[in-house]
Amino acid sequence: MDERTICQNIKTLRLARKMTLDDLSHLTGLSKGYLSRVERAGKLPPFSTLNRIAGALGVETISLLNGRQEPPGDTRLAIVRKNERKVIVTTGSLYGYKYETLAHNKLGKSMEPYIIEPAFEEKAIFQHEGEELLFVLEGTHEFTYDGKKYIMHEGDCVYFESGVPHTGRSIGQERARLLAVMFSYKTDGRGVS
């Protein structure tokens, strides 16, 4: 998926809800300047930030990916076939990650599962509400949590509170491939749990 399109979808959905950047800033806790840069520059923020923006807009993250609210179906179940995953590559951005959504069609979820391929260079520190699980599917991943580095190999797993500063990068010849699951406390669309 194109980063620029996703960023434009954020602006389109914000304007459709008659929200200003100040309103969105207040609901997400992100600065107005940062949100403006996301909308103008077309550089995708990290997935945790996309989830926060989607919650503030009162939509599922899939709405940011495809620009529309999905019609409600059976909210108890979501099956995503391998060829149906949404692939988001943040080439040229601050993060340089590749994401594959695993449950983008599930409405009302508290967890966001995806496959991530981290860049080789640590370029950003992440910190967001909730909890996260990372499971190394392939390769070697250097995970940094609260300033301490951990080397993780295929089959290794880490579960952590994501409010603590963290980052990671692929090390070795090939990019690492991780199963990531982020848990966010459900909100009512106004940032209220």
mmCIF file with all atom_site columns, C-alpha atoms in Angstrom:
data_model
loop_
_atom_site.group_PDB
_atom_site.id
_atom_site.type_symbol
_atom_site.label_atom_id
_atom_site.label_alt_id
_atom_site.label_comp_id
_atom_site.label_asym_id
_atom_site.label_entity_id
_atom_site.label_seq_id
_atom_site.pdbx_PDB_ins_code
_atom_site.Cartn_x
_atom_site.Cartn_y
_atom_site.Cartn_z
_atom_site.occupancy
_atom_site.B_iso_or_equiv
_atom_site.pdbx_formal_charge
_atom_site.auth_seq_id
_atom_site.auth_comp_id
_atom_site.auth_asym_id
_atom_site.auth_atom_id
_atom_site.pdbx_PDB_model_num
ATOM 1   C CA . MET A 1 1   ? 0.000   0.000   0.000  1.00 0.00 ? 1   MET A CA 1
ATOM 2   C CA . ASP A 1 2   ? 1.137   3.525   -0.731 1.00 0.00 ? 2   ASP A CA 1
ATOM 3   C CA . GLU A 1 3   ? 2.177   5.616   2.301  1.00 0.00 ? 3   GLU A CA 1
ATOM 4   C CA . ARG A 1 4   ? 0.930   8.818   0.690  1.00 0.00 ? 4   ARG A CA 1
ATOM 5   C CA . THR A 1 5   ? -2.549  7.366   0.154  1.00 0.00 ? 5   THR A CA 1
ATOM 6   C CA . ILE A 1 6   ? -2.807  6.234   3.775  1.00 0.00 ? 6   ILE A CA 1
ATOM 7   C CA . CYS A 1 7   ? -1.747  9.687   5.010  1.00 0.00 ? 7   CYS A CA 1
ATOM 8   C CA . GLN A 1 8   ? -4.309  11.309  2.715  1.00 0.00 ? 8   GLN A CA 1
ATOM 9   C CA . ASN A 1 9   ? -6.950  8.953   4.136  1.00 0.00 ? 9   ASN A CA 1
ATOM 10  C CA . ILE A 1 10  ? -6.156  10.272  7.624  1.00 0.00 ? 10  ILE A CA 1
ATOM 11  C CA . LYS A 1 11  ? -6.818  13.822  6.469  1.00 0.00 ? 11  LYS A CA 1
ATOM 12  C CA . THR A 1 12  ? -9.955  12.850  4.530  1.00 0.00 ? 12  THR A CA 1
ATOM 13  C CA . LEU A 1 13  ? -11.450 10.993  7.513  1.00 0.00 ? 13  LEU A CA 1
ATOM 14  C CA . ARG A 1 14  ? -10.503 13.834  9.888  1.00 0.00 ? 14  ARG A CA 1
ATOM 15  C CA . LEU A 1 15  ? -12.184 16.435  7.672  1.00 0.00 ? 15  LEU A CA 1
ATOM 16  C CA . ALA A 1 16  ? -15.251 14.206  7.176  1.00 0.00 ? 16  ALA A CA 1
ATOM 17  C CA . ARG A 1 17  ? -15.661 14.271  10.956 1.00 0.00 ? 17  ARG A CA 1
ATOM 18  C CA . LYS A 1 18  ? -15.225 18.071  10.987 1.00 0.00 ? 18  LYS A CA 1
ATOM 19  C CA . MET A 1 19  ? -12.179 17.727  13.211 1.00 0.00 ? 19  MET A CA 1
ATOM 20  C CA . THR A 1 20  ? -9.337  20.204  13.260 1.00 0.00 ? 20  THR A CA 1
ATOM 21  C CA . LEU A 1 21  ? -5.720  19.188  13.716 1.00 0.00 ? 21  LEU A CA 1
ATOM 22  C CA . ASP A 1 22  ? -6.050  20.648  17.234 1.00 0.00 ? 22  ASP A CA 1
ATOM 23  C CA . ASP A 1 23  ? -8.969  18.298  17.928 1.00 0.00 ? 23  ASP A CA 1
ATOM 24  C CA . LEU A 1 24  ? -7.029  15.288  16.660 1.00 0.00 ? 24  LEU A CA 1
ATOM 25  C CA . SER A 1 25  ? -3.960  16.371  18.617 1.00 0.00 ? 25  SER A CA 1
ATOM 26  C CA . HIS A 1 26  ? -5.996  16.584  21.821 1.00 0.00 ? 26  HIS A CA 1
ATOM 27  C CA . LEU A 1 27  ? -7.523  13.120  21.296 1.00 0.00 ? 27  LEU A CA 1
ATOM 28  C CA . THR A 1 28  ? -4.283  11.371  20.323 1.00 0.00 ? 28  THR A CA 1
ATOM 29  C CA . GLY A 1 29  ? -1.779  13.170  22.530 1.00 0.00 ? 29  GLY A CA 1
ATOM 30  C CA . LEU A 1 30  ? 0.313   13.779  19.396 1.00 0.00 ? 30  LEU A CA 1
ATOM 31  C CA . SER A 1 31  ? 1.407   17.311  18.527 1.00 0.00 ? 31  SER A CA 1
ATOM 32  C CA . LYS A 1 32  ? -0.504  19.315  15.946 1.00 0.00 ? 32  LYS A CA 1
ATOM 33  C CA . GLY A 1 33  ? 2.757   19.862  14.044 1.00 0.00 ? 33  GLY A CA 1
ATOM 34  C CA . TYR A 1 34  ? 3.486   16.136  13.912 1.00 0.00 ? 34  TYR A CA 1
ATOM 35  C CA . LEU A 1 35  ? -0.016  15.320  12.654 1.00 0.00 ? 35  LEU A CA 1
ATOM 36  C CA . SER A 1 36  ? 0.232   18.076  10.050 1.00 0.00 ? 36  SER A CA 1
ATOM 37  C CA . ARG A 1 37  ? 3.566   16.691  8.815  1.00 0.00 ? 37  ARG A CA 1
ATOM 38  C CA . VAL A 1 38  ? 2.039   13.201  8.533  1.00 0.00 ? 38  VAL A CA 1
ATOM 39  C CA . GLU A 1 39  ? -0.859  14.529  6.444  1.00 0.00 ? 39  GLU A CA 1
ATOM 40  C CA . ARG A 1 40  ? 1.282   16.810  4.243  1.00 0.00 ? 40  ARG A CA 1
ATOM 41  C CA . ALA A 1 41  ? 4.460   14.812  3.766  1.00 0.00 ? 41  ALA A CA 1
ATOM 42  C CA . GLY A 1 42  ? 2.806   11.452  3.256  1.00 0.00 ? 42  GLY A CA 1
ATOM 43  C CA . LYS A 1 43  ? 5.277   9.671   5.540  1.00 0.00 ? 43  LYS A CA 1
ATOM 44  C CA . LEU A 1 44  ? 3.602   6.889   7.443  1.00 0.00 ? 44  LEU A CA 1
ATOM 45  C CA . PRO A 1 45  ? 3.898   6.927   11.239 1.00 0.00 ? 45  PRO A CA 1
ATOM 46  C CA . PRO A 1 46  ? 4.538   3.682   13.138 1.00 0.00 ? 46  PRO A CA 1
ATOM 47  C CA . PHE A 1 47  ? 1.666   1.227   13.350 1.00 0.00 ? 47  PHE A CA 1
ATOM 48  C CA . SER A 1 48  ? 1.058   2.050   17.022 1.00 0.00 ? 48  SER A CA 1
ATOM 49  C CA . THR A 1 49  ? 0.491   5.690   16.041 1.00 0.00 ? 49  THR A CA 1
ATOM 50  C CA . LEU A 1 50  ? -1.865  4.661   13.228 1.00 0.00 ? 50  LEU A CA 1
ATOM 51  C CA . ASN A 1 51  ? -3.904  2.737   15.818 1.00 0.00 ? 51  ASN A CA 1
ATOM 52  C CA . ARG A 1 52  ? -4.013  5.788   18.084 1.00 0.00 ? 52  ARG A CA 1
ATOM 53  C CA . ILE A 1 53  ? -5.134  8.053   15.217 1.00 0.00 ? 53  ILE A CA 1
ATOM 54  C CA . ALA A 1 54  ? -7.780  5.553   14.120 1.00 0.00 ? 54  ALA A CA 1
ATOM 55  C CA . GLY A 1 55  ? -9.148  5.355   17.673 1.00 0.00 ? 55  GLY A CA 1
ATOM 56  C CA . ALA A 1 56  ? -9.351  9.143   17.915 1.00 0.00 ? 56  ALA A CA 1
ATOM 57  C CA . LEU A 1 57  ? -11.188 9.283   14.583 1.00 0.00 ? 57  LEU A CA 1
ATOM 58  C CA . GLY A 1 58  ? -13.589 6.608   15.827 1.00 0.00 ? 58  GLY A CA 1
ATOM 59  C CA . VAL A 1 59  ? -12.682 4.144   13.079 1.00 0.00 ? 59  VAL A CA 1
ATOM 60  C CA . GLU A 1 60  ? -10.825 0.875   12.728 1.00 0.00 ? 60  GLU A CA 1
ATOM 61  C CA . THR A 1 61  ? -7.235  1.036   11.452 1.00 0.00 ? 61  THR A CA 1
ATOM 62  C CA . ILE A 1 62  ? -8.442  -0.567  8.199  1.00 0.00 ? 62  ILE A CA 1
ATOM 63  C CA . SER A 1 63  ? -10.283 2.687   7.465  1.00 0.00 ? 63  SER A CA 1
ATOM 64  C CA . LEU A 1 64  ? -6.943  4.494   7.362  1.00 0.00 ? 64  LEU A CA 1
ATOM 65  C CA . LEU A 1 65  ? -5.602  1.851   4.991  1.00 0.00 ? 65  LEU A CA 1
ATOM 66  C CA . ASN A 1 66  ? -8.509  1.909   2.549  1.00 0.00 ? 66  ASN A CA 1
ATOM 67  C CA . GLY A 1 67  ? -10.070 5.329   3.216  1.00 0.00 ? 67  GLY A CA 1
ATOM 68  C CA . ARG A 1 68  ? -13.569 4.127   4.070  1.00 0.00 ? 68  ARG A CA 1
ATOM 69  C CA . GLN A 1 69  ? -15.450 2.601   6.944  1.00 0.00 ? 69  GLN A CA 1
ATOM 70  C CA . GLU A 1 70  ? -15.971 -1.097  6.323  1.00 0.00 ? 70  GLU A CA 1
ATOM 71  C CA . PRO A 1 71  ? -19.576 -2.269  6.513  1.00 0.00 ? 71  PRO A CA 1
ATOM 72  C CA . PRO A 1 72  ? -20.171 -4.199  9.719  1.00 0.00 ? 72  PRO A CA 1
ATOM 73  C CA . GLY A 1 73  ? -20.259 -7.931  9.252  1.00 0.00 ? 73  GLY A CA 1
ATOM 74  C CA . ASP A 1 74  ? -19.863 -10.721 11.745 1.00 0.00 ? 74  ASP A CA 1
ATOM 75  C CA . THR A 1 75  ? -17.658 -8.946  14.290 1.00 0.00 ? 75  THR A CA 1
ATOM 76  C CA . ARG A 1 76  ? -16.945 -12.193 16.128 1.00 0.00 ? 76  ARG A CA 1
ATOM 77  C CA . LEU A 1 77  ? -14.619 -13.541 13.450 1.00 0.00 ? 77  LEU A CA 1
ATOM 78  C CA . ALA A 1 78  ? -12.102 -12.413 10.866 1.00 0.00 ? 78  ALA A CA 1
ATOM 79  C CA . ILE A 1 79  ? -10.247 -14.651 8.453  1.00 0.00 ? 79  ILE A CA 1
ATOM 80  C CA . VAL A 1 80  ? -7.480  -13.120 6.371  1.00 0.00 ? 80  VAL A CA 1
ATOM 81  C CA . ARG A 1 81  ? -5.979  -15.334 3.707  1.00 0.00 ? 81  ARG A CA 1
ATOM 82  C CA . LYS A 1 82  ? -2.290  -15.037 2.938  1.00 0.00 ? 82  LYS A CA 1
ATOM 83  C CA . ASN A 1 83  ? -2.995  -13.249 -0.352 1.00 0.00 ? 83  ASN A CA 1
ATOM 84  C CA . GLU A 1 84  ? -5.410  -10.805 1.368  1.00 0.00 ? 84  GLU A CA 1
ATOM 85  C CA . ARG A 1 85  ? -2.882  -9.211  3.724  1.00 0.00 ? 85  ARG A CA 1
ATOM 86  C CA . LYS A 1 86  ? -2.358  -5.462  3.385  1.00 0.00 ? 86  LYS A CA 1
ATOM 87  C CA . VAL A 1 87  ? 1.356   -4.771  2.943  1.00 0.00 ? 87  VAL A CA 1
ATOM 88  C CA . ILE A 1 88  ? 2.646   -1.405  4.074  1.00 0.00 ? 88  ILE A CA 1
ATOM 89  C CA . VAL A 1 89  ? 6.240   -0.520  3.239  1.00 0.00 ? 89  VAL A CA 1
ATOM 90  C CA . THR A 1 90  ? 7.568   2.623   4.841  1.00 0.00 ? 90  THR A CA 1
ATOM 91  C CA . THR A 1 91  ? 10.401  3.122   2.365  1.00 0.00 ? 91  THR A CA 1
ATOM 92  C CA . GLY A 1 92  ? 12.150  6.433   2.617  1.00 0.00 ? 92  GLY A CA 1
ATOM 93  C CA . SER A 1 93  ? 10.449  7.232   5.904  1.00 0.00 ? 93  SER A CA 1
ATOM 94  C CA . LEU A 1 94  ? 11.911  7.616   9.338  1.00 0.00 ? 94  LEU A CA 1
ATOM 95  C CA . TYR A 1 95  ? 11.125  4.032   10.263 1.00 0.00 ? 95  TYR A CA 1
ATOM 96  C CA . GLY A 1 96  ? 11.929  1.901   7.202  1.00 0.00 ? 96  GLY A CA 1
ATOM 97  C CA . TYR A 1 97  ? 9.708   -0.985  8.329  1.00 0.00 ? 97  TYR A CA 1
ATOM 98  C CA . LYS A 1 98  ? 7.531   -3.343  6.326  1.00 0.00 ? 98  LYS A CA 1
ATOM 99  C CA . TYR A 1 99  ? 4.195   -4.316  7.884  1.00 0.00 ? 99  TYR A CA 1
ATOM 100 C CA . GLU A 1 100 ? 1.723   -7.004  6.826  1.00 0.00 ? 100 GLU A CA 1
ATOM 101 C CA . THR A 1 101 ? -1.686  -6.800  8.460  1.00 0.00 ? 101 THR A CA 1
ATOM 102 C CA . LEU A 1 102 ? -3.113  -10.052 9.761  1.00 0.00 ? 102 LEU A CA 1
ATOM 103 C CA . ALA A 1 103 ? -6.569  -9.017  10.981 1.00 0.00 ? 103 ALA A CA 1
ATOM 104 C CA . HIS A 1 104 ? -7.345  -5.764  9.182  1.00 0.00 ? 104 HIS A CA 1
ATOM 105 C CA . ASN A 1 105 ? -10.941 -6.835  8.515  1.00 0.00 ? 105 ASN A CA 1
ATOM 106 C CA . LYS A 1 106 ? -11.796 -7.529  12.182 1.00 0.00 ? 106 LYS A CA 1
ATOM 107 C CA . LEU A 1 107 ? -13.909 -4.756  13.640 1.00 0.00 ? 107 LEU A CA 1
ATOM 108 C CA . GLY A 1 108 ? -13.903 -3.881  17.340 1.00 0.00 ? 108 GLY A CA 1
ATOM 109 C CA . LYS A 1 109 ? -10.584 -5.544  18.135 1.00 0.00 ? 109 LYS A CA 1
ATOM 110 C CA . SER A 1 110 ? -8.377  -4.775  21.124 1.00 0.00 ? 110 SER A CA 1
ATOM 111 C CA . MET A 1 111 ? -5.295  -6.448  19.597 1.00 0.00 ? 111 MET A CA 1
ATOM 112 C CA . GLU A 1 112 ? -3.558  -5.578  16.344 1.00 0.00 ? 112 GLU A CA 1
ATOM 113 C CA . PRO A 1 113 ? -1.572  -8.536  14.950 1.00 0.00 ? 113 PRO A CA 1
ATOM 114 C CA . TYR A 1 114 ? 0.828   -8.064  12.068 1.00 0.00 ? 114 TYR A CA 1
ATOM 115 C CA . ILE A 1 115 ? 4.093   -9.288  10.608 1.00 0.00 ? 115 ILE A CA 1
ATOM 116 C CA . ILE A 1 116 ? 6.901   -6.778  10.688 1.00 0.00 ? 116 ILE A CA 1
ATOM 117 C CA . GLU A 1 117 ? 10.293  -6.665  9.004  1.00 0.00 ? 117 GLU A CA 1
ATOM 118 C CA . PRO A 1 118 ? 12.389  -4.090  10.886 1.00 0.00 ? 118 PRO A CA 1
ATOM 119 C CA . ALA A 1 119 ? 15.029  -2.029  9.142  1.00 0.00 ? 119 ALA A CA 1
ATOM 120 C CA . PHE A 1 120 ? 18.738  -2.651  9.773  1.00 0.00 ? 120 PHE A CA 1
ATOM 121 C CA . GLU A 1 121 ? 19.198  0.722   11.454 1.00 0.00 ? 121 GLU A CA 1
ATOM 122 C CA . GLU A 1 122 ? 17.478  1.911   14.612 1.00 0.00 ? 122 GLU A CA 1
ATOM 123 C CA . LYS A 1 123 ? 15.922  5.190   13.563 1.00 0.00 ? 123 LYS A CA 1
ATOM 124 C CA . ALA A 1 124 ? 13.147  5.757   16.069 1.00 0.00 ? 124 ALA A CA 1
ATOM 125 C CA . ILE A 1 125 ? 12.212  5.094   19.651 1.00 0.00 ? 125 ILE A CA 1
ATOM 126 C CA . PHE A 1 126 ? 8.633   3.887   20.144 1.00 0.00 ? 126 PHE A CA 1
ATOM 127 C CA . GLN A 1 127 ? 6.507   4.482   23.194 1.00 0.00 ? 127 GLN A CA 1
ATOM 128 C CA . HIS A 1 128 ? 2.734   4.034   23.275 1.00 0.00 ? 128 HIS A CA 1
ATOM 129 C CA . GLU A 1 129 ? 0.005   2.834   25.600 1.00 0.00 ? 129 GLU A CA 1
ATOM 130 C CA . GLY A 1 130 ? -0.769  -0.840  25.877 1.00 0.00 ? 130 GLY A CA 1
ATOM 131 C CA . GLU A 1 131 ? 1.209   -4.044  25.688 1.00 0.00 ? 131 GLU A CA 1
ATOM 132 C CA . GLU A 1 132 ? 3.046   -5.788  22.879 1.00 0.00 ? 132 GLU A CA 1
ATOM 133 C CA . LEU A 1 133 ? 4.313   -9.231  21.967 1.00 0.00 ? 133 LEU A CA 1
ATOM 134 C CA . LEU A 1 134 ? 7.094   -9.916  19.453 1.00 0.00 ? 134 LEU A CA 1
ATOM 135 C CA . PHE A 1 135 ? 7.888   -13.439 18.209 1.00 0.00 ? 135 PHE A CA 1
ATOM 136 C CA . VAL A 1 136 ? 10.873  -13.926 15.882 1.00 0.00 ? 136 VAL A CA 1
ATOM 137 C CA . LEU A 1 137 ? 9.741   -15.974 12.876 1.00 0.00 ? 137 LEU A CA 1
ATOM 138 C CA . GLU A 1 138 ? 12.998  -15.650 10.910 1.00 0.00 ? 138 GLU A CA 1
ATOM 139 C CA . GLY A 1 139 ? 16.387  -14.011 11.274 1.00 0.00 ? 139 GLY A CA 1
ATOM 140 C CA . THR A 1 140 ? 17.931  -12.143 14.188 1.00 0.00 ? 140 THR A CA 1
ATOM 141 C CA . HIS A 1 141 ? 16.437  -9.109  15.893 1.00 0.00 ? 141 HIS A CA 1
ATOM 142 C CA . GLU A 1 142 ? 18.114  -6.688  18.267 1.00 0.00 ? 142 GLU A CA 1
ATOM 143 C CA . PHE A 1 143 ? 15.423  -5.474  20.666 1.00 0.00 ? 143 PHE A CA 1
ATOM 144 C CA . THR A 1 144 ? 16.103  -2.452  22.874 1.00 0.00 ? 144 THR A CA 1
ATOM 145 C CA . TYR A 1 145 ? 13.872  -1.883  25.899 1.00 0.00 ? 145 TYR A CA 1
ATOM 146 C CA . ASP A 1 146 ? 14.391  0.961   28.356 1.00 0.00 ? 146 ASP A CA 1
ATOM 147 C CA . GLY A 1 147 ? 17.941  1.349   27.029 1.00 0.00 ? 147 GLY A CA 1
ATOM 148 C CA . LYS A 1 148 ? 18.954  -2.312  27.407 1.00 0.00 ? 148 LYS A CA 1
ATOM 149 C CA . LYS A 1 149 ? 19.653  -4.409  24.294 1.00 0.00 ? 149 LYS A CA 1
ATOM 150 C CA . TYR A 1 150 ? 18.532  -8.015  23.819 1.00 0.00 ? 150 TYR A CA 1
ATOM 151 C CA . ILE A 1 151 ? 19.498  -10.258 20.886 1.00 0.00 ? 151 ILE A CA 1
ATOM 152 C CA . MET A 1 152 ? 16.575  -12.401 19.778 1.00 0.00 ? 152 MET A CA 1
ATOM 153 C CA . HIS A 1 153 ? 16.805  -15.371 17.423 1.00 0.00 ? 153 HIS A CA 1
ATOM 154 C CA . GLU A 1 154 ? 14.236  -17.442 15.537 1.00 0.00 ? 154 GLU A CA 1
ATOM 155 C CA . GLY A 1 155 ? 11.692  -18.816 18.002 1.00 0.00 ? 155 GLY A CA 1
ATOM 156 C CA . ASP A 1 156 ? 12.407  -16.226 20.717 1.00 0.00 ? 156 ASP A CA 1
ATOM 157 C CA . CYS A 1 157 ? 9.549   -14.162 22.118 1.00 0.00 ? 157 CYS A CA 1
ATOM 158 C CA . VAL A 1 158 ? 9.218   -11.014 24.215 1.00 0.00 ? 158 VAL A CA 1
ATOM 159 C CA . TYR A 1 159 ? 6.072   -9.617  25.863 1.00 0.00 ? 159 TYR A CA 1
ATOM 160 C CA . PHE A 1 160 ? 6.343   -6.092  27.257 1.00 0.00 ? 160 PHE A CA 1
ATOM 161 C CA . GLU A 1 161 ? 4.596   -2.955  28.412 1.00 0.00 ? 161 GLU A CA 1
ATOM 162 C CA . SER A 1 162 ? 4.851   -0.640  25.424 1.00 0.00 ? 162 SER A CA 1
ATOM 163 C CA . GLY A 1 163 ? 4.656   2.570   27.469 1.00 0.00 ? 163 GLY A CA 1
ATOM 164 C CA . VAL A 1 164 ? 8.393   2.073   28.108 1.00 0.00 ? 164 VAL A CA 1
ATOM 165 C CA . PRO A 1 165 ? 10.698  3.381   25.324 1.00 0.00 ? 165 PRO A CA 1
ATOM 166 C CA . HIS A 1 166 ? 11.586  0.561   22.925 1.00 0.00 ? 166 HIS A CA 1
ATOM 167 C CA . THR A 1 167 ? 12.960  -0.031  19.460 1.00 0.00 ? 167 THR A CA 1
ATOM 168 C CA . GLY A 1 168 ? 14.474  -2.787  17.400 1.00 0.00 ? 168 GLY A CA 1
ATOM 169 C CA . ARG A 1 169 ? 16.383  -3.581  14.264 1.00 0.00 ? 169 ARG A CA 1
ATOM 170 C CA . SER A 1 170 ? 17.285  -6.483  12.052 1.00 0.00 ? 170 SER A CA 1
ATOM 171 C CA . ILE A 1 171 ? 20.846  -7.729  12.335 1.00 0.00 ? 171 ILE A CA 1
ATOM 172 C CA . GLY A 1 172 ? 22.684  -10.182 10.123 1.00 0.00 ? 172 GLY A CA 1
ATOM 173 C CA . GLN A 1 173 ? 22.440  -10.757 6.358  1.00 0.00 ? 173 GLN A CA 1
ATOM 174 C CA . GLU A 1 174 ? 18.631  -10.827 6.011  1.00 0.00 ? 174 GLU A CA 1
ATOM 175 C CA . ARG A 1 175 ? 15.902  -8.722  7.558  1.00 0.00 ? 175 ARG A CA 1
ATOM 176 C CA . ALA A 1 176 ? 14.303  -10.328 10.585 1.00 0.00 ? 176 ALA A CA 1
ATOM 177 C CA . ARG A 1 177 ? 10.641  -11.273 10.274 1.00 0.00 ? 177 ARG A CA 1
ATOM 178 C CA . LEU A 1 178 ? 8.528   -10.920 13.420 1.00 0.00 ? 178 LEU A CA 1
ATOM 179 C CA . LEU A 1 179 ? 5.001   -11.691 14.460 1.00 0.00 ? 179 LEU A CA 1
ATOM 180 C CA . ALA A 1 180 ? 3.895   -8.641  16.452 1.00 0.00 ? 180 ALA A CA 1
ATOM 181 C CA . VAL A 1 181 ? 0.716   -8.270  18.449 1.00 0.00 ? 181 VAL A CA 1
ATOM 182 C CA . MET A 1 182 ? -0.157  -4.910  19.984 1.00 0.00 ? 182 MET A CA 1
ATOM 183 C CA . PHE A 1 183 ? -2.840  -4.632  22.633 1.00 0.00 ? 183 PHE A CA 1
ATOM 184 C CA . SER A 1 184 ? -4.498  -1.265  23.084 1.00 0.00 ? 184 SER A CA 1
ATOM 185 C CA . TYR A 1 185 ? -7.111  -0.435  25.625 1.00 0.00 ? 185 TYR A CA 1
ATOM 186 C CA . LYS A 1 186 ? -10.410 0.092   23.794 1.00 0.00 ? 186 LYS A CA 1
ATOM 187 C CA . THR A 1 187 ? -11.576 3.675   23.530 1.00 0.00 ? 187 THR A CA 1
ATOM 188 C CA . ASP A 1 188 ? -14.873 5.249   22.659 1.00 0.00 ? 188 ASP A CA 1
ATOM 189 C CA . GLY A 1 189 ? -13.498 7.187   19.657 1.00 0.00 ? 189 GLY A CA 1
ATOM 190 C CA . ARG A 1 190 ? -12.690 10.219  21.802 1.00 0.00 ? 190 ARG A CA 1
ATOM 191 C CA . GLY A 1 191 ? -9.626  8.661   23.392 1.00 0.00 ? 191 GLY A CA 1
ATOM 192 C CA . VAL A 1 192 ? -11.597 7.605   26.498 1.00 0.00 ? 192 VAL A CA 1
ATOM 193 C CA . SER A 1 193 ? -11.319 4.018   27.743 1.00 0.00 ? 193 SER A CA 1
#
